[in-house]
Short mmCIF file of C-alpha atoms in Angstrom, two decimals:
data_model
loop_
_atom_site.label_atom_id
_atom_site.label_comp_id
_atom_site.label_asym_id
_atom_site.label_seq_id
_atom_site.Cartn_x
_atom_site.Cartn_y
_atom_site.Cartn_z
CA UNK A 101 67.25 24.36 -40.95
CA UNK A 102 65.11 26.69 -39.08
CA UNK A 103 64.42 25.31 -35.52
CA UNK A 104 60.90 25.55 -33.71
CA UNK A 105 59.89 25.86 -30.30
CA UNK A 106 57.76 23.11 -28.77
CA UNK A 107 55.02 25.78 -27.80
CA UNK A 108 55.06 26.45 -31.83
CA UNK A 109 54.08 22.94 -32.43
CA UNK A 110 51.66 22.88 -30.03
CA UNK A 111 49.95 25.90 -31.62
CA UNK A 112 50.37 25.07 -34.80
CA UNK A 113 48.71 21.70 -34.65
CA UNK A 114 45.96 22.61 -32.89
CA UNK A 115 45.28 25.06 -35.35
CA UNK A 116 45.40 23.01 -38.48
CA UNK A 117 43.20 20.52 -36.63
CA UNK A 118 40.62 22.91 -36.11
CA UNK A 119 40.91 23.80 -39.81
CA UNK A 120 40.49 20.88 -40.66
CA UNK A 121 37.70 19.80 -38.54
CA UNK A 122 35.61 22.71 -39.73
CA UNK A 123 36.10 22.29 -43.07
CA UNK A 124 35.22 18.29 -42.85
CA UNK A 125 32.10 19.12 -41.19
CA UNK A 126 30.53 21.86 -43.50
CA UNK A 127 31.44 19.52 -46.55
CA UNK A 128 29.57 16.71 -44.85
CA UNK A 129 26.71 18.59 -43.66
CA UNK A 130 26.39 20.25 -47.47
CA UNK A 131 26.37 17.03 -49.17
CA UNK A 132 24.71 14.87 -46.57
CA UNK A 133 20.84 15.27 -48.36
CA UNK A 134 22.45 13.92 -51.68
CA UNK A 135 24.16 10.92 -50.19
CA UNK A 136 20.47 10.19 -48.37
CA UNK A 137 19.28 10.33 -51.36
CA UNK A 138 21.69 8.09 -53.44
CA UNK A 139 21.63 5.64 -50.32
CA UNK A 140 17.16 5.77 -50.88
CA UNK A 141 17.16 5.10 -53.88
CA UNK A 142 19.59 2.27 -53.86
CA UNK A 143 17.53 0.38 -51.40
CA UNK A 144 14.55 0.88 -53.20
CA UNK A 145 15.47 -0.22 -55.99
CA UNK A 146 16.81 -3.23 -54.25
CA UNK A 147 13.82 -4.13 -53.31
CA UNK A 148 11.91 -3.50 -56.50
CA UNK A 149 14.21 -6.19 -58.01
CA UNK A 150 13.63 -8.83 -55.46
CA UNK A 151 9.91 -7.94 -55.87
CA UNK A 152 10.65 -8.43 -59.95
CA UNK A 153 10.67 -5.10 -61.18
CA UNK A 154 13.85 -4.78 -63.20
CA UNK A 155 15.89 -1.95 -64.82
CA UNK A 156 14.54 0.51 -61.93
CA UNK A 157 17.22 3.13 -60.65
CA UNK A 158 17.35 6.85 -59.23
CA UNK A 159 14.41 8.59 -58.86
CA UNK A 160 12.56 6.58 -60.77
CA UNK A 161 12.90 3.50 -58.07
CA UNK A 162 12.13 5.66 -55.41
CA UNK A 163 8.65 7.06 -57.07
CA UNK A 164 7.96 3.17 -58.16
CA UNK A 165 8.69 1.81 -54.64
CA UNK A 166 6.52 4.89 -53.10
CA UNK A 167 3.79 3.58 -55.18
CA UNK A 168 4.16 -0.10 -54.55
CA UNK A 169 5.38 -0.39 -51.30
CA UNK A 170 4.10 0.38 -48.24
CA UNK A 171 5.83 0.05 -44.30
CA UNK A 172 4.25 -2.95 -42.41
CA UNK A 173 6.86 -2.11 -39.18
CA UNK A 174 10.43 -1.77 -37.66
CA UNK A 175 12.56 1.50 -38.57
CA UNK A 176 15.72 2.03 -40.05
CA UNK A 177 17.05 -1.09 -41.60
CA UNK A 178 14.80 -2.94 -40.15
CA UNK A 179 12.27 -1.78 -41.72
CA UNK A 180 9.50 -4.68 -43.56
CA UNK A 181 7.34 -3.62 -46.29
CA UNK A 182 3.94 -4.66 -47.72
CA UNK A 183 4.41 -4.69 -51.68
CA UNK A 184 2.58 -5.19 -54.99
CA UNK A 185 4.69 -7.49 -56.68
CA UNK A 186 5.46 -7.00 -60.35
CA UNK A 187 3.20 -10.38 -61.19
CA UNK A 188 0.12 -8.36 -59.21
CA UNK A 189 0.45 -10.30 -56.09
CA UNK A 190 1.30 -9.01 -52.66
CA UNK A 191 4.14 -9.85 -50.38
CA UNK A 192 5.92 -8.93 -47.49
CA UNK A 193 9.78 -7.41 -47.80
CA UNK A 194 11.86 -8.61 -44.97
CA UNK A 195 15.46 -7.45 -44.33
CA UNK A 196 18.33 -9.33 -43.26
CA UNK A 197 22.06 -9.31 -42.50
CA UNK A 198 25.02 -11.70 -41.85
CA UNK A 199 28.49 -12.26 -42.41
CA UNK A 200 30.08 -12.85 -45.62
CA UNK A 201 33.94 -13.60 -45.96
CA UNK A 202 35.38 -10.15 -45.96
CA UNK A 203 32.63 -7.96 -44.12
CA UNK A 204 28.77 -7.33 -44.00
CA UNK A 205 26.39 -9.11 -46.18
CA UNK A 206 22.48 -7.96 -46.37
CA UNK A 207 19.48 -8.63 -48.49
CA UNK A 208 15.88 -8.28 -49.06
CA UNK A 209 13.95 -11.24 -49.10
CA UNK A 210 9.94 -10.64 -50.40
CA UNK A 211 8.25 -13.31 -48.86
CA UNK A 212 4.51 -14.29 -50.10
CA UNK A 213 1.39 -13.21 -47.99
CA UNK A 214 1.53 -17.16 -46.42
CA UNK A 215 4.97 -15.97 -45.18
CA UNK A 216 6.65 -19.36 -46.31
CA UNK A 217 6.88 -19.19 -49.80
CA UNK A 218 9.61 -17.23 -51.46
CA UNK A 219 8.76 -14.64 -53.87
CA UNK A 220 12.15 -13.16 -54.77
CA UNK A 221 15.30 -11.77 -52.73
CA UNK A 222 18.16 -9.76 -53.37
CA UNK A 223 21.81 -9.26 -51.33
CA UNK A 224 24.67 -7.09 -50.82
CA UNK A 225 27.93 -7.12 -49.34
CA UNK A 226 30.57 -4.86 -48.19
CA UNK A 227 33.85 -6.66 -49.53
CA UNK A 228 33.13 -10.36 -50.59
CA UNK A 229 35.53 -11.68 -53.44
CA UNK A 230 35.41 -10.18 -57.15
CA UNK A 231 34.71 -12.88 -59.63
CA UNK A 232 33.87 -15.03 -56.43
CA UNK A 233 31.53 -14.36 -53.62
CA UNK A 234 30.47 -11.02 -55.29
CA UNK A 235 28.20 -12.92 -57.30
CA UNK A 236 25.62 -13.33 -54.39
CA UNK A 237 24.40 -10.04 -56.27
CA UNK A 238 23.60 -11.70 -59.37
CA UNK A 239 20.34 -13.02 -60.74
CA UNK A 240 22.08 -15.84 -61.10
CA UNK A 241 22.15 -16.85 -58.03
CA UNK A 242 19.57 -14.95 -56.06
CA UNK A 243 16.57 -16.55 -58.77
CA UNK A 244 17.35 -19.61 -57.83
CA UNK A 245 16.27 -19.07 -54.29
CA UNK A 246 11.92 -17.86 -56.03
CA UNK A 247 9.25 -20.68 -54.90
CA UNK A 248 11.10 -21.78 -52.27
CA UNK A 249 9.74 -22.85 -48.96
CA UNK A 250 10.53 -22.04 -45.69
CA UNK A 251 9.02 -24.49 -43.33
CA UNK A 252 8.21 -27.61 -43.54
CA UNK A 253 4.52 -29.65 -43.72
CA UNK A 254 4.71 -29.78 -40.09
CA UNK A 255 5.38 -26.02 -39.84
CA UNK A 256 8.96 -26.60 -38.85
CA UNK A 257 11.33 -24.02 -39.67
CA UNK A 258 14.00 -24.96 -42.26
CA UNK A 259 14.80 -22.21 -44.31
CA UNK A 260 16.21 -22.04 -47.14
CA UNK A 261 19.57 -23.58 -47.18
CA UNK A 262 22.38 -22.64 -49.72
CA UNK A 263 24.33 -26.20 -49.93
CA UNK A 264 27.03 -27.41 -52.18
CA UNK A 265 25.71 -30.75 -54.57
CA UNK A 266 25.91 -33.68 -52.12
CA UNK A 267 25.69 -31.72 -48.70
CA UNK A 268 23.16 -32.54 -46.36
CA UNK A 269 21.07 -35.31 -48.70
CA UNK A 270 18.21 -34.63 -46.05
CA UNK A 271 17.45 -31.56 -47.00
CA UNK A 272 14.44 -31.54 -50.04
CA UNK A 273 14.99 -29.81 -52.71
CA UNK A 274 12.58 -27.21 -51.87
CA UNK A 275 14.67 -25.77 -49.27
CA UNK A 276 17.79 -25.76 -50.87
CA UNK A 277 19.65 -23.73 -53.54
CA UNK A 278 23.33 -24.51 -54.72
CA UNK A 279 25.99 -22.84 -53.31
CA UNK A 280 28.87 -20.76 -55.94
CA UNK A 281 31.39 -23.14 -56.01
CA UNK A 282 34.65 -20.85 -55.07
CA UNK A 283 32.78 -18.98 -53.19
CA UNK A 284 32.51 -21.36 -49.96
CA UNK A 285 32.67 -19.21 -47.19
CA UNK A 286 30.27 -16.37 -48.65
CA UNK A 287 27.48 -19.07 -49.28
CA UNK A 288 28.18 -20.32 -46.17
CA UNK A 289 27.38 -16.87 -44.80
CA UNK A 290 24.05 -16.24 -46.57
CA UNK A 291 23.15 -19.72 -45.70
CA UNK A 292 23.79 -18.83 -41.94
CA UNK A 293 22.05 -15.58 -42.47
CA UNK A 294 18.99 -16.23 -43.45
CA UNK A 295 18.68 -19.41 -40.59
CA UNK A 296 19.32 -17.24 -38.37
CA UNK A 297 17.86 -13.75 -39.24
CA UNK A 298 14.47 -15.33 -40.79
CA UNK A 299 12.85 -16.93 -37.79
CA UNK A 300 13.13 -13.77 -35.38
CA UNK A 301 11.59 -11.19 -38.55
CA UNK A 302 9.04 -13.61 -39.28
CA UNK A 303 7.91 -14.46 -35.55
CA UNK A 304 7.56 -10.57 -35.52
CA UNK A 305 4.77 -10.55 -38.55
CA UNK A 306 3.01 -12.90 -37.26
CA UNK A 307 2.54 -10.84 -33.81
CA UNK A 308 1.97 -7.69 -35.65
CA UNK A 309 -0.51 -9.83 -38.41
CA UNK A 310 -2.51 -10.97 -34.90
CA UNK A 311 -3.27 -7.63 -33.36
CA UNK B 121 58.88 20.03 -70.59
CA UNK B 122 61.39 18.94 -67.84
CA UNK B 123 57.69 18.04 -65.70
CA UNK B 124 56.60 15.52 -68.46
CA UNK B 125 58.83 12.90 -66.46
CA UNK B 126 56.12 10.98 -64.49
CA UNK B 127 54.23 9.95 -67.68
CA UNK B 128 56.87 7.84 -69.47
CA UNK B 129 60.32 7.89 -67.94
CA UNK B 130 59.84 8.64 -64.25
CA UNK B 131 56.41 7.52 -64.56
CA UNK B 132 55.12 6.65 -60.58
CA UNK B 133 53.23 2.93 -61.17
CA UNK B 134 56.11 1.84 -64.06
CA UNK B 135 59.37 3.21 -62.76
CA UNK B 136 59.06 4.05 -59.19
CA UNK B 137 56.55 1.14 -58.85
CA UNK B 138 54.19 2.96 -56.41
CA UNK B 139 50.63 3.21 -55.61
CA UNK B 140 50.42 -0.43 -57.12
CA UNK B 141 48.20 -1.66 -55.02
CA UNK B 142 45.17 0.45 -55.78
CA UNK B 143 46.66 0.09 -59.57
CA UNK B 144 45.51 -3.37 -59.28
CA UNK B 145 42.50 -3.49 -57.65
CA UNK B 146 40.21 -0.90 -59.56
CA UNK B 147 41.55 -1.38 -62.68
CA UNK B 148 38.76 -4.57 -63.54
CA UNK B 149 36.72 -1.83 -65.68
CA UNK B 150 37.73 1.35 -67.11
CA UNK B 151 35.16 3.54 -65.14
CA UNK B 152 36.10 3.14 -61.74
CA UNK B 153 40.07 3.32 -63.31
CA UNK B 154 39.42 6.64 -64.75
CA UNK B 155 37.39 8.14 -61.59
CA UNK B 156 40.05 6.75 -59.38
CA UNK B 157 42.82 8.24 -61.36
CA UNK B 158 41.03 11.92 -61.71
CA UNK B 159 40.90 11.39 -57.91
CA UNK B 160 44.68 10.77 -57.43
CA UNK B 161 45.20 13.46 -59.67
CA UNK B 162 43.19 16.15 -57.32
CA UNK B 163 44.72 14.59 -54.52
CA UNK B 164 47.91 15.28 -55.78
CA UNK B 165 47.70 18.36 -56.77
CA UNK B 166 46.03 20.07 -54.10
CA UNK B 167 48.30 18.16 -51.46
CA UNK B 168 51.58 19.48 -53.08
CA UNK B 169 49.99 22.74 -53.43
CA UNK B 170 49.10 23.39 -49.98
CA UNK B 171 52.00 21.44 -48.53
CA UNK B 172 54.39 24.18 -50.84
CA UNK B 173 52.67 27.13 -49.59
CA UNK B 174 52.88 25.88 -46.10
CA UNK B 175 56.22 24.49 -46.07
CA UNK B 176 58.64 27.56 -44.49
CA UNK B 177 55.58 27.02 -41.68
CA UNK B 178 56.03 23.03 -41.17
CA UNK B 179 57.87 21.94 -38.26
CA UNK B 180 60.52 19.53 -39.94
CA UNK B 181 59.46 17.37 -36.69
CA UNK B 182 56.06 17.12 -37.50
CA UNK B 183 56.13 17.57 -40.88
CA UNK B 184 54.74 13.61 -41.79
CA UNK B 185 52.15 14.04 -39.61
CA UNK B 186 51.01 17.65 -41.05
CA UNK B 187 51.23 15.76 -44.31
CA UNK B 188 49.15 13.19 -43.82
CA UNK B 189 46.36 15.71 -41.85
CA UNK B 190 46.44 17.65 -45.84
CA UNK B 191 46.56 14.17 -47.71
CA UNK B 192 43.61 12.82 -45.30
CA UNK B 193 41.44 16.26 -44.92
CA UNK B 194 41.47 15.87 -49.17
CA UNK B 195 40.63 12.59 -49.36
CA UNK B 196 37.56 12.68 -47.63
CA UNK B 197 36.59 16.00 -48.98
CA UNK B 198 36.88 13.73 -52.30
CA UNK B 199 34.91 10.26 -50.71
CA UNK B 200 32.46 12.75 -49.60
CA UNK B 201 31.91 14.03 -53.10
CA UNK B 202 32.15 10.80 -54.82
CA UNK B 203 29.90 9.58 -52.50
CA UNK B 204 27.10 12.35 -53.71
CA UNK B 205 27.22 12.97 -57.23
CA UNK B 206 29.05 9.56 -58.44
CA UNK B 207 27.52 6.70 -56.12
CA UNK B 208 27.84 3.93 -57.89
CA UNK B 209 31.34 4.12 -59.03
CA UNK B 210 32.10 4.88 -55.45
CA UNK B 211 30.81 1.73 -54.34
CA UNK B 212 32.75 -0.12 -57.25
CA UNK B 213 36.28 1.82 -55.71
CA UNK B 214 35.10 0.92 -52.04
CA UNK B 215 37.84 1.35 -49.48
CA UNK B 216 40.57 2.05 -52.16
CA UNK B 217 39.28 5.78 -52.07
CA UNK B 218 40.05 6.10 -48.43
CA UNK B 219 43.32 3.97 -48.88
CA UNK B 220 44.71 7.20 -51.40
CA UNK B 221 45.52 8.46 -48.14
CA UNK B 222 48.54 6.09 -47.94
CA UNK B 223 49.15 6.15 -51.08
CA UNK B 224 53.01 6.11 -51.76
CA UNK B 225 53.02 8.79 -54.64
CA UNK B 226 51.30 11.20 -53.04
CA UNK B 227 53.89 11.46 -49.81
CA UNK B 228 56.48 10.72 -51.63
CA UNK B 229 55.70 14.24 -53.89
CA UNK B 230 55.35 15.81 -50.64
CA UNK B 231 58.68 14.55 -49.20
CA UNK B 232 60.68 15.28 -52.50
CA UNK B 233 58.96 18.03 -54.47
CA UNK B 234 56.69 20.05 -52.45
CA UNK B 235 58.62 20.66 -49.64
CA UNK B 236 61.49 22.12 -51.71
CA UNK B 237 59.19 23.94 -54.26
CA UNK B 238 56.78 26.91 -54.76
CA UNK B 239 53.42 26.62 -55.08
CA UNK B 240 53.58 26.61 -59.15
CA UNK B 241 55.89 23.91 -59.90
CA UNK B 242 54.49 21.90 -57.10
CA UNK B 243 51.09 22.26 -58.67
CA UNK B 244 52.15 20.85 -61.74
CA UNK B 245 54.46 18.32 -60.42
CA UNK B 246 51.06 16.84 -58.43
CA UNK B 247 49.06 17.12 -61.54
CA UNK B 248 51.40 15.37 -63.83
CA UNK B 249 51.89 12.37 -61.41
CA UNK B 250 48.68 11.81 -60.84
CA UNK B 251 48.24 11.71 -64.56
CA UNK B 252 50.96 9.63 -64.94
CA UNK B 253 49.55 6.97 -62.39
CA UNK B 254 46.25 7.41 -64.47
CA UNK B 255 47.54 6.71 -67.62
CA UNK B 256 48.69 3.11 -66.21
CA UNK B 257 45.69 2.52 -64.63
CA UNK B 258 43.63 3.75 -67.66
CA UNK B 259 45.76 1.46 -70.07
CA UNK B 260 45.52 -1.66 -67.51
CA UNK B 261 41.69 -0.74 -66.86
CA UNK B 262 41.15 -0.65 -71.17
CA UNK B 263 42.86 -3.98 -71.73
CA UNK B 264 40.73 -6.09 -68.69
CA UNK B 265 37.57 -4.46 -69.46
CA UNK B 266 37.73 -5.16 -73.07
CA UNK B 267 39.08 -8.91 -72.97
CA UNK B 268 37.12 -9.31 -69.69
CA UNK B 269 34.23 -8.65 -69.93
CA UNK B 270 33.90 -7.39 -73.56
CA UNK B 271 32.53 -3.42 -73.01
CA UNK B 272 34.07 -0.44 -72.64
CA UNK B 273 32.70 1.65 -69.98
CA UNK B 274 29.77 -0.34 -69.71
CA UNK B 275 28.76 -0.42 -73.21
CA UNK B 276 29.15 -3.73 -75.10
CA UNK B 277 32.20 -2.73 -78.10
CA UNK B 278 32.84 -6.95 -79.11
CA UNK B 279 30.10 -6.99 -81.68
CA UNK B 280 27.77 -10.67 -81.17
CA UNK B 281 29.12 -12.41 -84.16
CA UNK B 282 32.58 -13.00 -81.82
CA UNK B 283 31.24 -14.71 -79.65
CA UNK B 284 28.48 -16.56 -82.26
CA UNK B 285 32.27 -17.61 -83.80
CA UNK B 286 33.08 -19.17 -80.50
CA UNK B 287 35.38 -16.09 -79.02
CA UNK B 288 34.73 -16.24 -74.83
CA UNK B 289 35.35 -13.89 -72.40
CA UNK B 290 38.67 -13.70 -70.79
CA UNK B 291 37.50 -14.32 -66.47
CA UNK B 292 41.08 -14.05 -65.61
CA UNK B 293 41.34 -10.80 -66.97
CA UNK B 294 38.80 -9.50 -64.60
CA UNK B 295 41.00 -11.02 -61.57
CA UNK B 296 43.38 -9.13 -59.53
CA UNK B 297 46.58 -11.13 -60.46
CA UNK B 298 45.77 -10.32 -64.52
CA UNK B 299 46.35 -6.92 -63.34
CA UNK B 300 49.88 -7.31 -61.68
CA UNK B 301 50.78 -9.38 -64.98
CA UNK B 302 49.66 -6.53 -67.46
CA UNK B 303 51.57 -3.97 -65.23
CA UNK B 304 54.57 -6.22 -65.36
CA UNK B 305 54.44 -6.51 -68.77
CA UNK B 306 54.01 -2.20 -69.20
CA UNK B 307 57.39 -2.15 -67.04
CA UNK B 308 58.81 -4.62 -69.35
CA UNK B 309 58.01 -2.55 -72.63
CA UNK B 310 59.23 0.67 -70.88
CA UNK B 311 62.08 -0.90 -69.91
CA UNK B 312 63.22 -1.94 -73.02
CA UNK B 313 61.76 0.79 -75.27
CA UNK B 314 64.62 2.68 -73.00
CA UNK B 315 67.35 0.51 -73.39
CA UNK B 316 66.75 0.52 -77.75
CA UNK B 317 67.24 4.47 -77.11
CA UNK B 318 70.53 4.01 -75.28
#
C-alpha cells in the first residue's frame, strides 16, 4: 500500500474542504429563491385554511392570501395579519409556537375582530408521532377548536384548553377541546402553547389597536 | 449480468439487511418511498463514482473521513434540491434525507467496491444498489399505502363499494412496526425461493 506523508494529508484535506465548501454554497445560493418561495406559499396557505379557505396551494395561496390578508405587525414569524375570512368576516391571524413530543410545534390561530372568539386555527410540527400526534394537522382536530372562547365573562384569560374527557371538570366547555387519545404528550404541548403564547400576542393587539 | 446481484440475491435491505432503518420509516406511502429511493440511488452512484476516480489519491488513513465529506457534500446537494422543486415530499422524508449520509449501503459500496474499482463498474455497482434498496422500499411502500390507507400515490385505487361492503382501512399498516414485519416477511420469501433452487 502506497504510504503518504502527513504534510499530504494536510493538503489534501484542506483542499477537498474547500471544494466542497464552494460547491455547497453556490448550490444553496442558486436554489435559495425557490425554497423562499415553497416555504411562502406553505404558510400562506396555512393560514388561508385556518381562515376557511380550503384546497388553496402554490401560487395560487400566495395570490389569494395577497388579496385577503393584510400585515397588522411583528416580522418574520411573528408576523399577525388582518384577514377577510372565507364567511366575509374579518379576523386577526396570530402565530404561535411550542413544544410537541419530538420537536417544534406551530400554528396559526385567526382570532375574531373581539379578539376572544375563535375563528379557525391550524398547526405544524417538526417530528410528532405518525398515526399519533401528527394528527394535530388534521381538520379533525384543529375544527374542533372554531367558536371557542378565550376569556372568560370576567375577562379572565383561560384559553383554550386541549383536555382529555374527565380532566379538569372546571373548565366549561367553551374553553376546552378533547385531546387525541395516544397522543398525550403532543396535546399536552399545544395545550401549553397556546396558554402560554396567546396572552403575550394578544396583549400586543390590543396596544397596537389603542394607538 | 454479474452486477444484477443487489436486486435479488445480494440485494442490500433483504440479504445484507442494511439501510433498514430509513426502509422503514418512509415507506408509509409510495411517493416519499420512490423519491427516497431515486435519492439513494444518486447518492450511490455519484459517491462510488467519485470515490473510484479518487481512490489512488485517498490516504488509506483518512480514507472514512474523505468518504463521508463525498457521501455528505451529495446529500445536501440532494436536500437542497428536494427542498426546491419537490417540497412537499421533502417534508414527508424529513430528517431521513439527511440521515442517507449514514446510510450503511452507501459506505459499505465505498469500502468494498469503489475503492478497488474504476470509475465504470463502480458507477454501475452504485446504481444497481441503490435500485436494489428501492425496489424493497417500493414493494414495502405499495403494500402499506394500498392496505393503509387505500390510494396509490395519492389517488384513491379501492373503489367505494369496499368499503360500502364493510372493508376498513388497515391503521397498522401505516405504522412503523408493519414495515419491519413486511420486510421480514420479503427476507423470508427470498430466503426460501433460494433454498427451492438449491
Amino acid at each position: 500500500m502506497k504510504t503518504f506523508s502527513n504534510k499530504y494529508i494536510f493538503v489534501y484535506v484542506s483542499v477537498l474542504v474547500l471544494v466542497v465548501a464552494v460547491l455547497l454554497t453556490a448550490v444553496s445560493l442558486g436554489l435559495k429563491p425557490r425554497q423562499e418561495a415553497n416555504r411562502k406559499a406553505e404558510k400562506a396557505a396555512q393560514i388561508l385554511r385556518a381562515a376557511g379557505y380550503h384546497d388553496v396551494d402554490g401560487s395560487e395561496a400566495v395570490a389569494l392570501f395577497e388579496q385577503v390578508a393584510q400585515r397588522a405587525s411583528g416580522d418574520g414569524e411573528r408576523e399577525t395579519y388582518h384577514i377577510r375570512c372565507a364567511d366575509g368576516e374579518n379576523g386577526l391571524v396570530v402565530y404561535v409556537n411550542g413544544k410537541g413530543l419530538w420537536g417544534a410545534i406551530w400554528g396559526y390561530v385567526v382570532l375574531a375582530e373581539d379578539l376572544n372568539t375563535v375563528k379557525g386555527i391550524v398547526f405544524s410540527h417538526k417530528s410528532e408521532t405518525p398515526g399519533l400526534g401528527a394528527n394535530i394537522t388534521e381538520e379533525k382536530f384543529s375544527s374542533a377548536f372554531v367558536g371557542k372562547k378565550l376569556y372568560d365573562e370576567k375577562g379572565n384569560f383561560v384559553s383554550v384548553r386541549v383536555l382529555k374527557a374527565g380532566q379538569g371538570s372546571d373548565v366549561p366547555d367553551v374553553h376546552r377541546v378533547d385531546a387525541i387519545s395516544g397522543a398525550t404528550l403532543t396535546s399536552k404541548g399545544v395545550d401549553a402553547m397556546l396558554m402560554e403564547s396567546l396572552p403575550e400576542v394578544i396583549a400586543k393587539l390590543k396596544t397596537v389597536n389603542k394607538k | 449480468m454479474k452486477y444484477l446481484g443487489p436486486l435479488a440475491k445480494d440485494n442490500p435491505v433483504l440479504v445484507q439487511v442494511l439501510g433498514v432503518c430509513s426502509a422503514l420509516a418512509v415507506t408509509a406511502q409510495l411517493k416519499p418511498a420512490v423519491v427516497m429511493a431515486l435519492s439513494v440511488t444518486v447518492v450511490c452512484a455519484l459517491s462510488n463514482l467519485i470515490i473510484s476516480l479518487m481512490r489512488s489519491t485517498i490516504p488509506p488513513r483518512i480514507r472514512i473521513i474523505v468518504q463521508l465529506l463525498v457521501v455528505s457534500t451529495l446529500v445536501i446537494v440532494v436536500d437542497q434540491f428536494l427542498q426546491a422543486y419537490l417540497y412537499e415530499v421533502s417534508k414527508m422524508l424529513s430528517v431521513f434525507v439527511g440521515l442517507i449520509i449514514t446510510n450503511c449501503i452507501i459506505m459499505g459500496r465505498l469500502e468494498a467496491f469503489a475503492l478497488s474499482h474504476g470509475p465504470l463498474p463502480s458507477l454501475i455497482d452504485g446504481v444497481m444498489n441503490g435500485l436494489g434498496y428501492g425496489l424493497v422500499l417500493v414493494v414495502v411502500g405499495t403494500f402499506r399505502e394500498l392496505f393503509g390507507t387505500g390510494t396509490l400515490w395519492n389517488f384513491p385505487v379501492l373503489p367505494h363499494s369496499f368499503y360500502e361492503a364493510g372493508y376498513m382501512n388497515n391503521g397498522l399498516m401505516i405504522l412503523p412496526p408493519m414495515a419491519l414485519i413486511l420486510v421480514g416477511s420479503l427476507i423470508w420469501i427470498l430466503n426460501s425461493a433460494k433454498k427451492s433452487v438449491k
